[in-house]
mmCIF file of C-alpha atoms in Angstrom:
data_model
loop_
_atom_site.group_PDB
_atom_site.id
_atom_site.type_symbol
_atom_site.label_atom_id
_atom_site.label_comp_id
_atom_site.label_asym_id
_atom_site.label_seq_id
_atom_site.Cartn_x
_atom_site.Cartn_y
_atom_site.Cartn_z
ATOM 1 C CA UNK W 1037 72.282 159.610 129.344
ATOM 2 C CA UNK W 1038 73.967 156.813 131.505
ATOM 3 C CA UNK W 1039 75.351 153.933 129.711
ATOM 4 C CA UNK W 1040 73.236 150.502 129.965
ATOM 5 C CA UNK W 1041 74.594 148.329 132.658
ATOM 6 C CA UNK W 1042 76.340 144.954 131.473
ATOM 7 C CA UNK W 1043 77.003 141.791 133.779
ATOM 8 C CA UNK W 1044 80.535 142.042 132.533
ATOM 9 C CA UNK W 1045 80.974 145.331 134.083
ATOM 10 C CA UNK W 1046 83.604 146.167 136.821
ATOM 11 C CA UNK W 1047 82.477 146.907 140.186
ATOM 12 C CA UNK W 1048 83.522 149.862 142.246
ATOM 13 C CA UNK W 1049 85.323 147.620 144.076
ATOM 14 C CA UNK W 1050 87.162 145.938 141.387
ATOM 15 C CA UNK W 1051 88.049 149.168 139.729
ATOM 16 C CA UNK W 1052 89.651 150.496 143.024
ATOM 17 C CA UNK W 1053 91.837 147.277 142.721
ATOM 18 C CA UNK W 1054 92.588 147.665 139.308
ATOM 19 C CA UNK W 1055 92.820 151.007 138.483
ATOM 20 C CA UNK W 1056 96.475 151.752 139.878
ATOM 21 C CA UNK W 1057 97.599 148.803 137.745
ATOM 22 C CA UNK W 1058 96.935 150.734 134.479
ATOM 23 C CA UNK W 1059 99.880 152.278 132.938
ATOM 24 C CA UNK W 1060 99.564 156.357 132.804
ATOM 25 C CA UNK W 1061 99.299 158.377 129.931
ATOM 26 C CA UNK W 1062 102.386 159.244 128.217
ATOM 27 C CA UNK W 1063 103.766 162.929 129.313
ATOM 28 C CA UNK W 1064 103.607 165.726 127.374
ATOM 29 C CA UNK W 1065 101.151 164.193 124.835
ATOM 30 C CA UNK W 1066 97.306 164.821 124.472
ATOM 31 C CA UNK W 1067 95.513 163.951 128.074
ATOM 32 C CA UNK W 1068 93.092 160.749 127.541
ATOM 33 C CA UNK W 1069 89.299 161.738 126.884
ATOM 34 C CA UNK W 1070 88.110 158.332 127.515
ATOM 35 C CA UNK W 1071 87.024 156.998 130.921
ATOM 36 C CA UNK W 1072 89.856 153.755 131.518
ATOM 37 C CA UNK W 1073 86.794 152.313 133.513
ATOM 38 C CA UNK W 1074 84.826 152.226 130.188
ATOM 39 C CA UNK W 1075 87.822 150.928 128.260
ATOM 40 C CA UNK W 1076 87.989 148.010 130.624
ATOM 41 C CA UNK W 1077 84.286 147.299 130.839
ATOM 42 C CA UNK W 1078 84.231 147.163 127.012
ATOM 43 C CA UNK W 1079 87.282 144.875 126.986
ATOM 44 C CA UNK W 1080 85.905 142.452 129.537
ATOM 45 C CA UNK W 1081 82.363 142.368 127.621
ATOM 46 C CA UNK W 1082 84.347 141.590 124.740
ATOM 47 C CA UNK W 1083 86.357 138.860 126.539
ATOM 48 C CA UNK W 1084 83.479 137.220 128.168
ATOM 49 C CA UNK W 1085 81.086 137.324 125.214
ATOM 50 C CA UNK W 1086 83.516 136.550 122.676
ATOM 51 C CA UNK W 1087 81.958 139.081 120.255
ATOM 52 C CA UNK W 1088 83.738 140.560 117.624
ATOM 53 C CA UNK W 1089 85.260 143.766 118.013
ATOM 54 C CA UNK W 1090 82.983 145.198 115.649
ATOM 55 C CA UNK W 1091 79.994 143.932 117.496
ATOM 56 C CA UNK W 1092 80.824 145.900 120.867
ATOM 57 C CA UNK W 1093 77.554 147.623 121.767
ATOM 58 C CA UNK W 1094 77.583 151.177 120.587
ATOM 59 C CA UNK W 1095 77.391 152.704 124.115
ATOM 60 C CA UNK W 1096 80.990 151.553 124.914
ATOM 61 C CA UNK W 1097 83.605 153.899 123.860
ATOM 62 C CA UNK W 1098 84.724 153.211 120.000
ATOM 63 C CA UNK W 1099 85.880 150.151 119.182
ATOM 64 C CA UNK W 1100 89.075 151.122 117.809
ATOM 65 C CA UNK W 1101 89.726 153.065 120.964
ATOM 66 C CA UNK W 1102 89.007 149.881 123.025
ATOM 67 C CA UNK W 1103 90.881 147.637 120.865
ATOM 68 C CA UNK W 1104 94.002 150.015 120.947
ATOM 69 C CA UNK W 1105 94.292 149.986 124.521
ATOM 70 C CA UNK W 1106 93.538 146.093 124.679
ATOM 71 C CA UNK W 1107 96.599 145.741 122.313
ATOM 72 C CA UNK W 1108 98.951 148.077 123.893
ATOM 73 C CA UNK W 1109 98.094 146.922 127.322
ATOM 74 C CA UNK W 1110 98.776 143.150 126.029
ATOM 75 C CA UNK W 1111 102.132 143.990 124.847
ATOM 76 C CA UNK W 1112 103.059 145.802 128.195
ATOM 77 C CA UNK W 1113 102.100 143.078 130.468
ATOM 78 C CA UNK W 1114 99.235 145.124 131.939
ATOM 79 C CA UNK W 1115 96.890 141.761 131.694
ATOM 80 C CA UNK W 1116 99.312 139.654 133.635
ATOM 81 C CA UNK W 1117 99.346 142.277 136.410
ATOM 82 C CA UNK W 1118 95.651 142.103 136.729
ATOM 83 C CA UNK W 1119 95.555 138.337 136.901
ATOM 84 C CA UNK W 1120 98.524 138.119 139.362
ATOM 85 C CA UNK W 1121 97.098 141.012 141.527
ATOM 86 C CA UNK W 1122 93.247 139.654 141.497
ATOM 87 C CA UNK W 1123 94.471 135.632 141.887
ATOM 88 C CA UNK W 1124 96.683 137.008 144.928
ATOM 89 C CA UNK W 1125 93.782 138.568 146.565
ATOM 90 C CA UNK W 1126 91.545 135.555 146.035
ATOM 91 C CA UNK W 1127 93.900 133.276 147.558
ATOM 92 C CA UNK W 1128 94.678 135.431 150.588
ATOM 93 C CA UNK W 1129 90.996 135.488 151.236
ATOM 94 C CA UNK W 1130 90.722 131.908 151.118
ATOM 95 C CA UNK W 1131 93.704 131.837 153.837
ATOM 96 C CA UNK W 1132 96.349 130.791 151.292
ATOM 97 C CA UNK W 1133 99.704 132.363 150.176
ATOM 98 C CA UNK W 1134 99.479 135.088 147.617
ATOM 99 C CA UNK W 1135 101.865 132.548 145.510
ATOM 100 C CA UNK W 1136 101.629 128.981 145.000
ATOM 101 C CA UNK W 1137 104.458 127.280 147.160
ATOM 102 C CA UNK W 1138 104.503 123.800 145.552
ATOM 103 C CA UNK W 1139 105.211 122.232 142.343
ATOM 104 C CA UNK W 1140 104.305 118.791 141.511
ATOM 105 C CA UNK W 1141 105.811 116.911 137.952
ATOM 106 C CA UNK W 1142 104.124 114.050 136.662
ATOM 107 C CA UNK W 1143 106.978 111.675 136.257
ATOM 108 C CA UNK W 1144 105.779 109.731 133.512
ATOM 109 C CA UNK W 1145 105.649 113.343 131.571
ATOM 110 C CA UNK W 1146 109.260 113.819 132.590
ATOM 111 C CA UNK W 1147 110.671 110.663 131.393
ATOM 112 C CA UNK W 1148 109.050 111.364 127.891
ATOM 113 C CA UNK W 1149 110.525 112.744 124.862
ATOM 114 C CA UNK W 1150 111.163 116.458 125.011
ATOM 115 C CA UNK W 1151 109.198 117.038 121.946
ATOM 116 C CA UNK W 1152 106.143 116.099 123.850
ATOM 117 C CA UNK W 1153 106.811 118.403 126.727
ATOM 118 C CA UNK W 1154 106.327 118.517 130.301
ATOM 119 C CA UNK W 1155 103.195 118.568 132.458
ATOM 120 C CA UNK W 1156 103.548 120.537 135.490
ATOM 121 C CA UNK W 1157 100.406 120.968 138.107
ATOM 122 C CA UNK W 1158 100.581 123.676 140.760
ATOM 123 C CA UNK W 1159 99.370 122.947 144.087
ATOM 124 C CA UNK W 1160 98.861 124.054 147.482
ATOM 125 C CA UNK W 1161 100.293 122.932 150.556
ATOM 126 C CA UNK W 1162 98.916 123.740 153.869
ATOM 127 C CA UNK W 1163 101.587 124.497 156.384
#
């Protein structure tokens, strides 16, 4: 029986972009039996809806498995890779450099006490 489709599910094109960024399984261990696309779909459902892990719909992989991957990938920087890759592709489609090329610092913030921190704003500069 096919799983119900959710608005947060990855499209085939999105999965094609993200799949190579997922770390491979450890060598010598038991091969994964869970579909990594379904793990991603469950994680995105959780992130988008804000539901608790134990309230993930039952047609996703087991919540303990989903949370385990989420936690492991967070420690490995996988989410940053996802964001940088997707953000770069969006910027490229908009005709911009894949990385921001200008940095503006608010002079009022720079002159304040260090305890308050500095506010930085990334902007794009057309060449």
